Structure formats: structure tokens, C-alpha cells
């Protein structure tokens, strides 16, 4: 008896449901966990002669009892999940196991243990719902956005198909590499240093990035990089969501270039230059009429170019070269005693195109910043050639050379930007020449489609 009392005390206080039934399915024992889960005290259950285990079975919405076969209770070591109704009318899902009837306990051969799995099932359903929502979100995101995930070191560990499509690289070519594989070289080093500082602190970074595809094509993406944090709040992965904004950026750049071209055109059509040149031509009308006639024709050609070609995105290189040579000759005409000019072009430039007003402003820049204040005779030399399929142009003066302040002039920066936008593998470099003066070098390949 003492052992049975001790066992009953242990079973009464177990953190799992324990109850036993007689042959009529009336409860014989009912522990505290049964009361906690279902709300019925042991006194209510055991003193109610009309109470049966069937009273706890949930009723279907149609008004029929849920399928419950009492014979299941006679099976040894059977496990099943059963919907029960608590005293408050709330549904409770219980995982039950009936223990062997060969071991009668407290006068019953049907005794059971169970666990309330109501919340577990709710969490499971919520998790399934969340996973479906996450899957739907991922499907929608992959449909419209360019998605990549990198590890802490920036190594790509996931890309979606949109990333492959816009970059031109296959998934195998991208995984295991970092984003330097699509670096366009457009942004300065400090741009990416700031990006990494931001996300390494667990903060979201947003901005616009210019990338380079496998085939050399450039594209712009509006980018949001969100750190994925570990249990300590430290980033261990980075999720990058991008959207293609190439068309918008190209429209903006074309508008900006058009505005710059208009400014350059206004500068080239300055009345100051026209009046000075006409004054020189007038002086030659008496002393050298032939030279005056040639100068008038060159001046007319220059203004015809400005009216017909300056608003184009690209013009044949030979036409741009002719415009630059005319300007050189007019410059020499104005300053014949103080300026020597030469131009040389070698190679076939018939298939070559260049943004208009590229060469002449560079020549003018050499005169204004290099020779105008120079004592003695100055010289401007312009040479063009084709080297390994790349057009190369150098413009050199023998002036005072560059100071740090004028290495990055507005006109050169504008020309560099236009060349990068319209031409492949373009470059613009300005530096002091070892023999004195400054030299500007530009290079480019074919025009972009």
C-alpha cells in the first residue's frame, strides 16, 4: 500500500497527462496535469457518475461526433493524436499513448499518458505559414530583383537567375568569387570602403552602383545591402537586393552630356573668339588676301561644324579631327609670331567615332593654361594613331606645365565622362611631360551600341 501511495503521488505530479479508465470509459484516476490542461479537477471527474471519456471528444462542425473508436483504447502501446475539449470549451490537441493492459493499476487495465501538443501544433502551423509566406516573398523577389548573398568576407554564396542574366556570368562563375568580378572601375576606392564600413557595423547600405558585365557592357543597379546577424548581433552574411536602373541612368547621363555639350558649344561660339579672328583676317586682307580667304573658309567650316555636329552623340573621328585642325590653324593665324602648331594622324580612322567637341577643347585648354602667359614662342603638337585596335591621341604643349590645382580641370573631367559613357575602354590622362609642358593622352576603342 505504501508503495502504491508513493507511486500515485509521483503520477499525480508528473508534468505529463496521466489517467486511467474503467471498462465503461469512466475515469478512475486523473492527475494534476490533466486538470491543468483540460480544466476538470479529479473530484469533478471521479464523482460524476455520468462522466465518460467520450464527453471530451471534440464534435465536428456538422454536429457529428469525430471519429473515435473505443477499441483503440484496448490496443497495447498505441500512440495517436486526439482532439479533446476542455472545461472552458477550448480545443486541446493531445498526443496519447495507452500503456499495456497486462499491468493493472489503481483497479484499471486502461491507463494512458499524454502530452498537450496544442501550442506545438500551432507553432508548426505558424511556421508552415511563415515558410510559405517566405517562399512566396522569395518567388516575388526573384521575379523582379537581382539577389545575391555573400558571406562575412564578401564571397558570393547565392545568386538568383536575374543576377546571372544581367551580369552575363553563370551561377558557377559567380559562386565562390566576390563582387570584384563585376567591378566597373567607375567608383573610387573610397566608395566601397564606406559601403563595407556601414554593413560591417550591422547597418543597411543603400546606393547606386555601376557594374560591368562579362561582355564589357556597363549597367547600373539601385542597391540595398542588409546584414544578416548572428545570435550575438554580428553580421555573418549580407543580403544584396538590386534593381536594374540602367535605362534611367543612361537617360540622366545623356541629358547631362547634352547640357555640357550646350555649354561647350556656347563657349566655342563666343563672340570674343569670332571678333578677334575676324580682326586678324581683316588685317590680312591687305597684306595676304589668299591667307585671308583661307582663314574665312576655315572659320566658316568651324561654325558649320558647331551648327551641324555639336549636338550629336558621336561623330566620325575624321570630322572631329578636321574641326580641331581648323581651330589650330586659326589659333596660329592669330598668334603667328608666338605660336607653332603641328598635327599628325596615322592609321585608318574611317570606322572610328568620337563625341563631338572632344579634341578642340583639349587643344584650347593647352593654349589657355599652358601657353597664353608663356614668354617666347610656344608650341602645340597633336598626334593620333591606331594601336592594337585602340585609337590614341596625344596633345602636348611646351608651356609651364601643370600645378596640382589644374590637373583636374572641368573640361577634361567632362570629356573623360563622355568618353567613358559612349566608348569602350576609354581613358583620359593628363600629366607633365619630362621635357617640359603638359601632355594629355586619350584612348578609346569602339563605340557602345
CSV table of C-alpha atoms in Angstrom, one decimal:
chain,number,residue,atom,x,y,z
A,1,UNK,CA,0.0,0.0,0.0
A,2,UNK,CA,2.8,2.4,0.8
A,3,UNK,CA,4.4,1.8,-2.5
A,4,UNK,CA,1.1,2.3,-4.3
A,5,UNK,CA,0.6,5.6,-2.5
A,6,UNK,CA,4.0,6.8,-3.3
A,7,UNK,CA,3.6,5.8,-7.0
A,8,UNK,CA,0.2,7.6,-7.1
A,9,UNK,CA,1.8,10.7,-5.7
A,10,UNK,CA,4.5,10.6,-8.3
A,11,UNK,CA,2.0,10.0,-11.1
A,12,UNK,CA,-0.3,12.8,-9.8
A,13,UNK,CA,2.6,15.3,-10.0
A,14,UNK,CA,4.1,14.3,-13.3
A,15,UNK,CA,4.4,17.1,-15.9
A,16,UNK,CA,2.5,14.9,-18.4
A,17,UNK,CA,-1.1,13.8,-18.5
A,18,UNK,CA,-1.9,10.5,-16.7
A,19,UNK,CA,-5.3,9.0,-16.3
A,20,UNK,CA,-6.9,5.6,-16.3
A,21,UNK,CA,-10.3,4.4,-17.4
A,22,UNK,CA,-12.6,1.5,-16.5
A,23,UNK,CA,-14.5,-0.7,-18.9
A,24,UNK,CA,-17.2,1.9,-19.4
A,25,UNK,CA,-14.5,4.6,-20.2
A,26,UNK,CA,-15.1,6.4,-16.9
A,27,UNK,CA,-12.0,7.9,-15.4
A,28,UNK,CA,-10.6,6.0,-12.5
A,29,UNK,CA,-7.6,8.3,-11.9
A,30,UNK,CA,-6.9,11.9,-13.1
A,31,UNK,CA,-3.6,13.7,-12.3
A,32,UNK,CA,-2.8,17.4,-11.8
A,33,UNK,CA,-1.6,17.8,-15.4
A,34,UNK,CA,-4.9,16.5,-16.7
A,35,UNK,CA,-6.6,19.2,-14.6
A,36,UNK,CA,-4.2,21.9,-15.8
A,37,UNK,CA,-4.7,21.1,-19.5
A,38,UNK,CA,-8.4,20.1,-19.6
A,39,UNK,CA,-9.7,22.2,-16.6
A,40,UNK,CA,-11.6,19.4,-14.9
A,41,UNK,CA,-10.5,18.6,-11.4
A,42,UNK,CA,-10.1,15.0,-10.2
A,43,UNK,CA,-13.1,15.5,-7.9
A,44,UNK,CA,-15.3,16.6,-10.7
A,45,UNK,CA,-14.3,13.7,-12.9
A,46,UNK,CA,-14.3,10.9,-10.3
A,47,UNK,CA,-17.6,12.0,-8.5
A,48,UNK,CA,-19.7,12.4,-11.7
A,49,UNK,CA,-21.1,9.0,-12.4
A,50,UNK,CA,-22.3,10.2,-15.8
A,51,UNK,CA,-18.9,11.5,-17.0
A,52,UNK,CA,-17.3,9.5,-19.7
A,53,UNK,CA,-14.1,9.9,-21.7
A,54,UNK,CA,-16.3,10.3,-24.7
A,55,UNK,CA,-17.5,13.6,-23.2
A,56,UNK,CA,-14.1,15.0,-24.0
A,57,UNK,CA,-14.1,14.1,-27.7
A,58,UNK,CA,-14.4,17.2,-30.0
A,59,UNK,CA,-17.6,17.5,-32.0
A,60,UNK,CA,-17.3,18.3,-35.7
A,61,UNK,CA,-18.8,21.4,-37.1
A,62,UNK,CA,-21.5,19.4,-38.9
A,63,UNK,CA,-22.8,18.3,-35.5
A,64,UNK,CA,-21.4,14.7,-35.7
A,65,UNK,CA,-19.0,13.2,-33.2
A,66,UNK,CA,-15.5,13.0,-34.5
A,67,UNK,CA,-14.4,9.5,-35.5
A,68,UNK,CA,-13.4,7.8,-32.3
A,69,UNK,CA,-13.2,4.0,-32.0
A,70,UNK,CA,-13.2,2.8,-28.3
A,71,UNK,CA,-11.5,-0.3,-29.4
A,72,UNK,CA,-8.4,1.8,-29.9
A,73,UNK,CA,-8.2,2.1,-26.1
A,74,UNK,CA,-7.9,-1.7,-25.9
A,75,UNK,CA,-4.7,-1.7,-28.0
A,76,UNK,CA,-1.4,-2.1,-26.2
A,77,UNK,CA,1.2,0.6,-26.7
A,78,UNK,CA,-0.8,2.5,-29.3
A,79,UNK,CA,0.1,6.1,-30.0
A,80,UNK,CA,-2.3,8.7,-31.6
A,81,UNK,CA,-3.3,12.3,-31.5
A,82,UNK,CA,-6.7,13.2,-30.3
A,83,UNK,CA,-8.7,16.5,-30.2
A,84,UNK,CA,-10.2,17.0,-26.7
A,85,UNK,CA,-12.5,19.7,-25.4
A,86,UNK,CA,-11.5,21.4,-22.2
A,87,UNK,CA,-13.9,22.6,-19.5
A,88,UNK,CA,-13.8,26.1,-21.0
A,89,UNK,CA,-14.8,24.7,-24.4
A,90,UNK,CA,-11.3,25.2,-25.9
A,91,UNK,CA,-9.9,22.6,-28.2
A,92,UNK,CA,-6.8,20.8,-26.9
A,93,UNK,CA,-4.7,18.5,-29.1
A,94,UNK,CA,-3.2,15.7,-27.0
A,95,UNK,CA,-0.7,13.1,-28.0
A,96,UNK,CA,-1.8,10.0,-26.2
A,97,UNK,CA,-0.2,6.6,-25.6
A,98,UNK,CA,-2.1,3.7,-24.0
A,99,UNK,CA,0.1,1.5,-21.8
A,100,UNK,CA,-0.1,-2.3,-21.8
A,101,UNK,CA,-3.4,-3.7,-20.2
A,102,UNK,CA,-1.3,-6.5,-18.8
A,103,UNK,CA,-0.4,-4.3,-15.9
A,104,UNK,CA,-3.5,-3.2,-14.0
A,105,UNK,CA,-3.0,0.0,-11.9
A,106,UNK,CA,-5.5,1.5,-9.4
A,107,UNK,CA,-8.0,-1.1,-10.4
A,108,UNK,CA,-7.9,-0.3,-14.1
A,109,UNK,CA,-6.4,-2.1,-17.1
A,110,UNK,CA,-6.8,1.0,-19.4
A,111,UNK,CA,-4.3,3.7,-18.4
A,112,UNK,CA,-2.8,6.4,-20.5
A,113,UNK,CA,-0.1,9.0,-20.6
A,114,UNK,CA,-0.3,12.1,-22.8
A,115,UNK,CA,1.3,15.4,-23.7
A,116,UNK,CA,-0.5,18.6,-24.6
A,117,UNK,CA,0.7,19.5,-28.1
A,118,UNK,CA,-1.8,22.2,-28.9
A,119,UNK,CA,0.8,25.0,-28.8
A,120,UNK,CA,3.3,22.8,-30.6
A,121,UNK,CA,0.9,22.3,-33.5
A,122,UNK,CA,0.0,26.0,-33.6
A,123,UNK,CA,3.7,26.8,-33.8
A,124,UNK,CA,4.1,24.2,-36.5
A,125,UNK,CA,1.2,25.7,-38.5
A,126,UNK,CA,2.5,29.2,-38.0
A,127,UNK,CA,5.9,28.0,-39.1
A,128,UNK,CA,4.5,26.4,-42.2
A,129,UNK,CA,2.5,29.5,-42.9
A,130,UNK,CA,5.6,31.7,-42.4
A,131,UNK,CA,7.7,29.4,-44.6
A,132,UNK,CA,5.0,29.7,-47.3
A,133,UNK,CA,4.9,33.4,-47.0
A,134,UNK,CA,8.7,33.5,-47.1
A,135,UNK,CA,8.7,31.2,-50.2
A,136,UNK,CA,6.1,33.5,-51.8
A,137,UNK,CA,8.1,36.5,-51.0
A,138,UNK,CA,11.3,34.9,-52.4
A,139,UNK,CA,9.4,34.0,-55.6
A,140,UNK,CA,8.2,37.5,-56.0
A,141,UNK,CA,11.6,39.0,-55.2
A,142,UNK,CA,13.4,36.7,-57.6
A,143,UNK,CA,10.9,37.6,-60.3
A,144,UNK,CA,11.7,41.4,-60.2
A,145,UNK,CA,15.0,41.9,-58.4
A,146,UNK,CA,18.7,40.9,-58.6
A,147,UNK,CA,19.5,39.0,-55.5
A,148,UNK,CA,22.8,37.8,-54.0
A,149,UNK,CA,24.0,36.6,-50.7
A,150,UNK,CA,27.7,36.8,-49.6
A,151,UNK,CA,29.4,35.5,-46.5
A,152,UNK,CA,31.2,37.7,-44.0
A,153,UNK,CA,34.3,38.1,-46.2
A,154,UNK,CA,32.2,39.1,-49.2
A,155,UNK,CA,32.4,35.8,-51.1
A,156,UNK,CA,29.2,35.1,-53.1
A,157,UNK,CA,27.3,32.1,-51.8
A,158,UNK,CA,24.0,32.6,-53.6
A,159,UNK,CA,22.8,34.4,-56.7
A,160,UNK,CA,19.4,34.3,-58.4
A,161,UNK,CA,18.8,34.0,-62.2
A,162,UNK,CA,18.4,37.7,-62.6
A,163,UNK,CA,21.9,38.3,-61.3
A,164,UNK,CA,23.2,35.8,-63.9
A,165,UNK,CA,21.1,37.4,-66.7
A,166,UNK,CA,22.2,41.0,-66.2
A,167,UNK,CA,25.9,40.2,-65.4
A,168,UNK,CA,26.3,37.6,-68.2
A,169,UNK,CA,28.1,35.2,-65.8
A,170,UNK,CA,26.8,31.7,-65.0
A,171,UNK,CA,26.0,30.7,-61.4
A,172,UNK,CA,29.1,28.6,-61.3
A,173,UNK,CA,31.3,31.5,-62.4
A,174,UNK,CA,29.9,33.7,-59.7
A,175,UNK,CA,29.8,31.4,-56.7
A,176,UNK,CA,33.0,31.5,-54.7
A,177,UNK,CA,34.0,34.8,-56.1
A,178,UNK,CA,33.4,38.3,-54.7
A,179,UNK,CA,31.8,41.3,-56.4
A,180,UNK,CA,35.1,42.5,-57.9
A,181,UNK,CA,34.2,40.2,-60.8
A,182,UNK,CA,31.7,42.8,-61.9
A,183,UNK,CA,33.6,45.9,-60.8
A,184,UNK,CA,33.3,48.6,-63.5
A,185,UNK,CA,36.1,50.7,-62.2
A,186,UNK,CA,33.7,53.7,-62.2
A,187,UNK,CA,33.6,54.2,-58.4
A,188,UNK,CA,36.6,55.3,-56.4
A,189,UNK,CA,38.1,53.0,-53.8
A,190,UNK,CA,36.6,55.2,-51.0
A,191,UNK,CA,33.1,54.4,-52.3
A,192,UNK,CA,33.4,50.7,-51.4
A,193,UNK,CA,35.4,51.4,-48.2
A,194,UNK,CA,32.4,53.4,-47.0
A,195,UNK,CA,30.0,50.7,-48.1
A,196,UNK,CA,31.9,48.0,-46.1
A,197,UNK,CA,32.2,50.1,-43.0
A,198,UNK,CA,28.5,50.6,-43.0
A,199,UNK,CA,27.4,47.0,-43.4
A,200,UNK,CA,30.2,45.7,-41.1
A,201,UNK,CA,28.5,47.7,-38.3
A,202,UNK,CA,25.2,45.9,-38.9
A,203,UNK,CA,23.7,48.8,-40.7
A,204,UNK,CA,21.8,48.8,-44.0
A,205,UNK,CA,23.6,50.4,-47.0
A,206,UNK,CA,21.7,51.9,-50.0
A,207,UNK,CA,23.1,53.4,-53.1
A,208,UNK,CA,23.5,53.2,-56.9
A,209,UNK,CA,26.4,51.1,-58.3
A,210,UNK,CA,27.7,51.0,-61.8
A,211,UNK,CA,28.8,47.4,-62.7
A,212,UNK,CA,30.5,45.8,-65.7
A,213,UNK,CA,29.0,42.6,-67.3
A,214,UNK,CA,31.1,39.8,-68.7
A,215,UNK,CA,30.8,41.1,-72.3
A,216,UNK,CA,32.1,44.5,-71.2
A,217,UNK,CA,28.7,46.2,-71.1
A,218,UNK,CA,28.0,48.6,-68.2
A,219,UNK,CA,24.9,48.5,-66.2
A,220,UNK,CA,23.5,50.4,-63.2
A,221,UNK,CA,21.7,48.9,-60.2
A,222,UNK,CA,19.9,50.5,-57.3
A,223,UNK,CA,21.3,48.5,-54.4
A,224,UNK,CA,20.2,47.7,-50.8
A,225,UNK,CA,22.6,45.6,-48.8
A,226,UNK,CA,21.2,44.3,-45.5
A,227,UNK,CA,23.4,42.5,-42.9
A,228,UNK,CA,22.2,39.1,-41.6
A,229,UNK,CA,23.1,39.0,-37.9
A,230,UNK,CA,24.1,36.0,-35.8
A,231,UNK,CA,23.0,35.4,-32.2
A,232,UNK,CA,25.5,38.0,-30.9
A,233,UNK,CA,24.2,40.7,-33.2
A,234,UNK,CA,27.2,40.4,-35.5
A,235,UNK,CA,26.9,40.2,-39.3
A,236,UNK,CA,27.8,36.8,-40.7
A,237,UNK,CA,26.1,37.2,-44.1
A,238,UNK,CA,25.0,40.0,-46.4
A,239,UNK,CA,21.8,40.1,-48.5
A,240,UNK,CA,22.0,42.4,-51.5
A,241,UNK,CA,18.9,43.3,-53.4
A,242,UNK,CA,19.3,45.2,-56.6
A,243,UNK,CA,17.1,46.6,-59.3
A,244,UNK,CA,18.2,47.5,-62.8
A,245,UNK,CA,18.2,51.3,-63.3
A,246,UNK,CA,20.4,51.3,-66.4
A,247,UNK,CA,17.9,52.9,-68.6
A,248,UNK,CA,17.1,55.7,-66.2
A,249,UNK,CA,20.8,56.4,-65.5
A,250,UNK,CA,21.6,56.5,-69.2
A,251,UNK,CA,18.8,58.9,-69.8
A,252,UNK,CA,20.1,61.1,-67.0
A,253,UNK,CA,23.7,60.9,-68.3
A,254,UNK,CA,22.6,61.7,-71.8
A,255,UNK,CA,20.7,64.8,-70.5
A,256,UNK,CA,23.8,65.8,-68.5
A,257,UNK,CA,26.0,65.3,-71.5
A,258,UNK,CA,23.6,67.3,-73.7
A,259,UNK,CA,23.7,70.1,-71.2
A,260,UNK,CA,27.5,70.0,-71.1
A,261,UNK,CA,27.6,69.9,-74.9
A,262,UNK,CA,25.5,73.0,-75.0
A,263,UNK,CA,27.8,74.8,-72.6
A,264,UNK,CA,30.8,73.8,-74.7
A,265,UNK,CA,29.0,74.9,-77.8
A,266,UNK,CA,28.3,78.3,-76.2
A,267,UNK,CA,32.0,78.6,-75.3
A,268,UNK,CA,33.1,77.7,-78.8
A,269,UNK,CA,30.7,80.3,-80.4
A,270,UNK,CA,32.0,83.0,-78.1
A,271,UNK,CA,31.8,86.4,-79.9
A,272,UNK,CA,35.3,87.2,-78.4
A,273,UNK,CA,36.9,84.4,-80.4
A,274,UNK,CA,34.9,85.4,-83.5
A,275,UNK,CA,35.8,89.1,-83.3
A,276,UNK,CA,39.4,88.5,-82.7
A,277,UNK,CA,39.7,86.1,-85.6
A,278,UNK,CA,37.8,88.5,-87.9
A,279,UNK,CA,40.1,91.3,-86.9
A,280,UNK,CA,43.2,89.2,-87.8
A,281,UNK,CA,41.5,88.3,-91.2
A,282,UNK,CA,40.8,91.9,-91.9
A,283,UNK,CA,44.5,92.8,-91.3
A,284,UNK,CA,45.5,90.1,-93.8
A,285,UNK,CA,43.1,91.3,-96.5
A,286,UNK,CA,45.6,94.0,-97.5
A,287,UNK,CA,48.9,92.1,-97.0
A,288,UNK,CA,47.9,88.4,-97.8
A,289,UNK,CA,44.5,88.1,-99.4
A,290,UNK,CA,45.0,84.4,-100.1
A,291,UNK,CA,45.6,83.6,-96.5
A,292,UNK,CA,42.6,85.8,-95.5
A,293,UNK,CA,40.4,83.8,-97.9
A,294,UNK,CA,41.6,80.5,-96.4
A,295,UNK,CA,41.0,81.8,-92.9
A,296,UNK,CA,37.5,82.8,-93.8
A,297,UNK,CA,36.8,79.3,-95.2
A,298,UNK,CA,38.2,77.7,-92.0
A,299,UNK,CA,36.2,79.9,-89.8
A,300,UNK,CA,33.0,79.1,-91.8
A,301,UNK,CA,33.8,75.4,-91.6
A,302,UNK,CA,34.2,75.7,-87.9
A,303,UNK,CA,30.9,77.3,-87.4
A,304,UNK,CA,29.2,74.9,-89.8
A,305,UNK,CA,30.6,72.0,-87.6
A,306,UNK,CA,29.2,73.7,-84.5
A,307,UNK,CA,25.8,74.1,-86.0
A,308,UNK,CA,25.6,70.6,-87.7
A,309,UNK,CA,27.6,68.2,-85.5
A,310,UNK,CA,27.9,69.6,-82.0
A,311,UNK,CA,24.5,68.3,-80.9
A,312,UNK,CA,25.3,64.7,-82.0
A,313,UNK,CA,26.3,61.9,-79.5
A,314,UNK,CA,29.1,60.7,-81.8
A,315,UNK,CA,30.7,62.0,-85.0
A,316,UNK,CA,33.2,60.4,-87.3
A,317,UNK,CA,36.7,60.9,-86.0
A,318,UNK,CA,38.0,62.4,-89.2
A,319,UNK,CA,35.3,65.2,-89.0
A,320,UNK,CA,36.3,65.9,-85.3
A,321,UNK,CA,39.9,65.9,-86.4
A,322,UNK,CA,39.3,68.4,-89.2
A,323,UNK,CA,37.5,70.7,-86.8
A,324,UNK,CA,40.4,70.6,-84.4
A,325,UNK,CA,42.9,71.3,-87.2
A,326,UNK,CA,40.9,74.3,-88.4
A,327,UNK,CA,41.0,75.6,-84.9
A,328,UNK,CA,44.8,75.1,-84.7
A,329,UNK,CA,45.3,77.0,-87.9
A,330,UNK,CA,43.1,79.8,-86.8
A,331,UNK,CA,45.0,79.9,-83.5
A,332,UNK,CA,48.3,80.1,-85.4
A,333,UNK,CA,46.9,82.8,-87.6
A,334,UNK,CA,46.1,84.9,-84.6
A,335,UNK,CA,49.4,84.3,-82.9
A,336,UNK,CA,51.8,83.6,-85.8
A,337,UNK,CA,54.8,85.3,-84.2
A,338,UNK,CA,54.3,83.5,-80.9
A,339,UNK,CA,52.9,80.0,-81.7
A,340,UNK,CA,53.9,77.0,-83.6
A,341,UNK,CA,51.4,74.2,-84.2
A,342,UNK,CA,51.6,70.7,-85.7
A,343,UNK,CA,49.2,67.8,-86.2
A,344,UNK,CA,49.8,64.3,-87.4
A,345,UNK,CA,47.4,61.4,-87.9
A,346,UNK,CA,48.5,57.9,-88.9
A,347,UNK,CA,46.3,54.9,-89.4
A,348,UNK,CA,42.8,54.2,-90.7
A,349,UNK,CA,40.2,56.1,-88.7
A,350,UNK,CA,37.2,55.6,-91.1
A,351,UNK,CA,35.4,53.3,-88.7
A,352,UNK,CA,36.3,55.4,-85.6
A,353,UNK,CA,33.7,57.6,-83.9
A,354,UNK,CA,34.2,60.1,-81.0
A,355,UNK,CA,31.9,62.5,-79.1
A,356,UNK,CA,32.0,65.9,-80.8
A,357,UNK,CA,33.9,68.8,-79.2
A,358,UNK,CA,36.5,66.4,-77.6
A,359,UNK,CA,39.8,67.4,-79.3
A,360,UNK,CA,39.3,71.1,-79.9
A,361,UNK,CA,38.6,71.9,-76.2
A,362,UNK,CA,41.7,70.0,-75.2
A,363,UNK,CA,43.8,72.0,-77.7
A,364,UNK,CA,42.2,75.2,-76.4
A,365,UNK,CA,43.0,74.1,-72.8
A,366,UNK,CA,46.7,73.6,-73.7
A,367,UNK,CA,46.8,77.1,-75.1
A,368,UNK,CA,45.0,78.8,-72.3
A,369,UNK,CA,46.6,77.0,-69.4
A,370,UNK,CA,49.9,76.2,-70.9
A,371,UNK,CA,51.0,78.9,-73.4
A,372,UNK,CA,49.0,82.1,-73.1
A,373,UNK,CA,51.1,83.5,-70.3
A,374,UNK,CA,54.4,81.9,-71.6
A,375,UNK,CA,57.2,84.2,-72.7
A,376,UNK,CA,58.7,83.3,-76.0
A,377,UNK,CA,57.3,81.1,-78.7
A,378,UNK,CA,55.0,78.3,-77.7
A,379,UNK,CA,54.2,75.0,-79.5
A,380,UNK,CA,51.1,72.7,-79.5
A,381,UNK,CA,51.5,69.2,-81.0
A,382,UNK,CA,48.6,66.9,-81.7
A,383,UNK,CA,49.2,63.3,-82.8
A,384,UNK,CA,46.7,60.5,-83.5
A,385,UNK,CA,47.3,56.8,-84.2
A,386,UNK,CA,45.7,53.4,-84.1
A,387,UNK,CA,47.5,50.9,-81.7
A,388,UNK,CA,46.2,47.4,-81.4
A,389,UNK,CA,42.7,48.4,-82.4
A,390,UNK,CA,42.7,51.3,-80.0
A,391,UNK,CA,42.6,55.0,-81.0
A,392,UNK,CA,45.3,57.0,-79.2
A,393,UNK,CA,45.5,60.8,-79.3
A,394,UNK,CA,48.2,63.0,-77.5
A,395,UNK,CA,48.1,66.8,-77.2
A,396,UNK,CA,51.3,68.3,-75.9
A,397,UNK,CA,52.4,71.9,-75.2
A,398,UNK,CA,55.7,73.3,-74.2
A,399,UNK,CA,54.3,75.6,-71.6
A,400,UNK,CA,54.7,76.0,-67.9
A,401,UNK,CA,53.3,72.5,-67.1
A,402,UNK,CA,50.7,71.5,-64.5
A,403,UNK,CA,50.2,72.5,-61.0
A,404,UNK,CA,48.1,70.4,-58.6
A,405,UNK,CA,45.3,72.9,-59.0
A,406,UNK,CA,44.7,72.4,-62.7
A,407,UNK,CA,45.3,68.7,-63.2
A,408,UNK,CA,41.6,68.1,-62.8
A,409,UNK,CA,40.0,70.8,-65.0
A,410,UNK,CA,36.2,70.9,-65.6
A,411,UNK,CA,36.6,70.5,-69.4
A,412,UNK,CA,38.9,67.4,-69.0
A,413,UNK,CA,36.6,65.8,-66.5
A,414,UNK,CA,33.6,66.4,-68.8
A,415,UNK,CA,35.5,64.8,-71.8
A,416,UNK,CA,36.6,61.9,-69.7
A,417,UNK,CA,33.0,61.2,-68.5
A,418,UNK,CA,31.6,61.4,-72.1
A,419,UNK,CA,34.2,59.1,-73.4
A,420,UNK,CA,33.5,56.5,-70.7
A,421,UNK,CA,29.8,56.7,-71.4
A,422,UNK,CA,29.9,56.3,-75.2
A,423,UNK,CA,33.1,54.3,-75.9
A,424,UNK,CA,34.6,51.1,-74.7
A,425,UNK,CA,38.0,51.0,-72.8
A,426,UNK,CA,38.3,54.8,-72.8
A,427,UNK,CA,40.9,56.7,-70.8
A,428,UNK,CA,41.9,60.3,-70.3
A,429,UNK,CA,45.2,61.1,-68.7
A,430,UNK,CA,47.0,64.5,-68.1
A,431,UNK,CA,50.5,64.8,-66.8
A,432,UNK,CA,53.6,66.9,-67.0
A,433,UNK,CA,56.0,65.9,-69.8
A,434,UNK,CA,59.6,65.1,-68.9
A,435,UNK,CA,60.9,67.7,-71.3
A,436,UNK,CA,58.6,70.4,-70.1
A,437,UNK,CA,55.0,71.4,-70.6
A,438,UNK,CA,52.0,69.2,-70.3
A,439,UNK,CA,50.6,66.3,-72.3
A,440,UNK,CA,47.0,65.0,-72.5
A,441,UNK,CA,46.5,61.4,-73.7
A,442,UNK,CA,43.2,59.9,-74.6
A,443,UNK,CA,42.5,56.4,-75.8
A,444,UNK,CA,39.3,54.5,-76.7
A,445,UNK,CA,38.0,51.6,-78.7
A,446,UNK,CA,34.7,51.1,-80.5
A,447,UNK,CA,31.5,52.9,-79.7
A,448,UNK,CA,28.9,51.2,-77.4
A,449,UNK,CA,25.6,50.3,-79.0
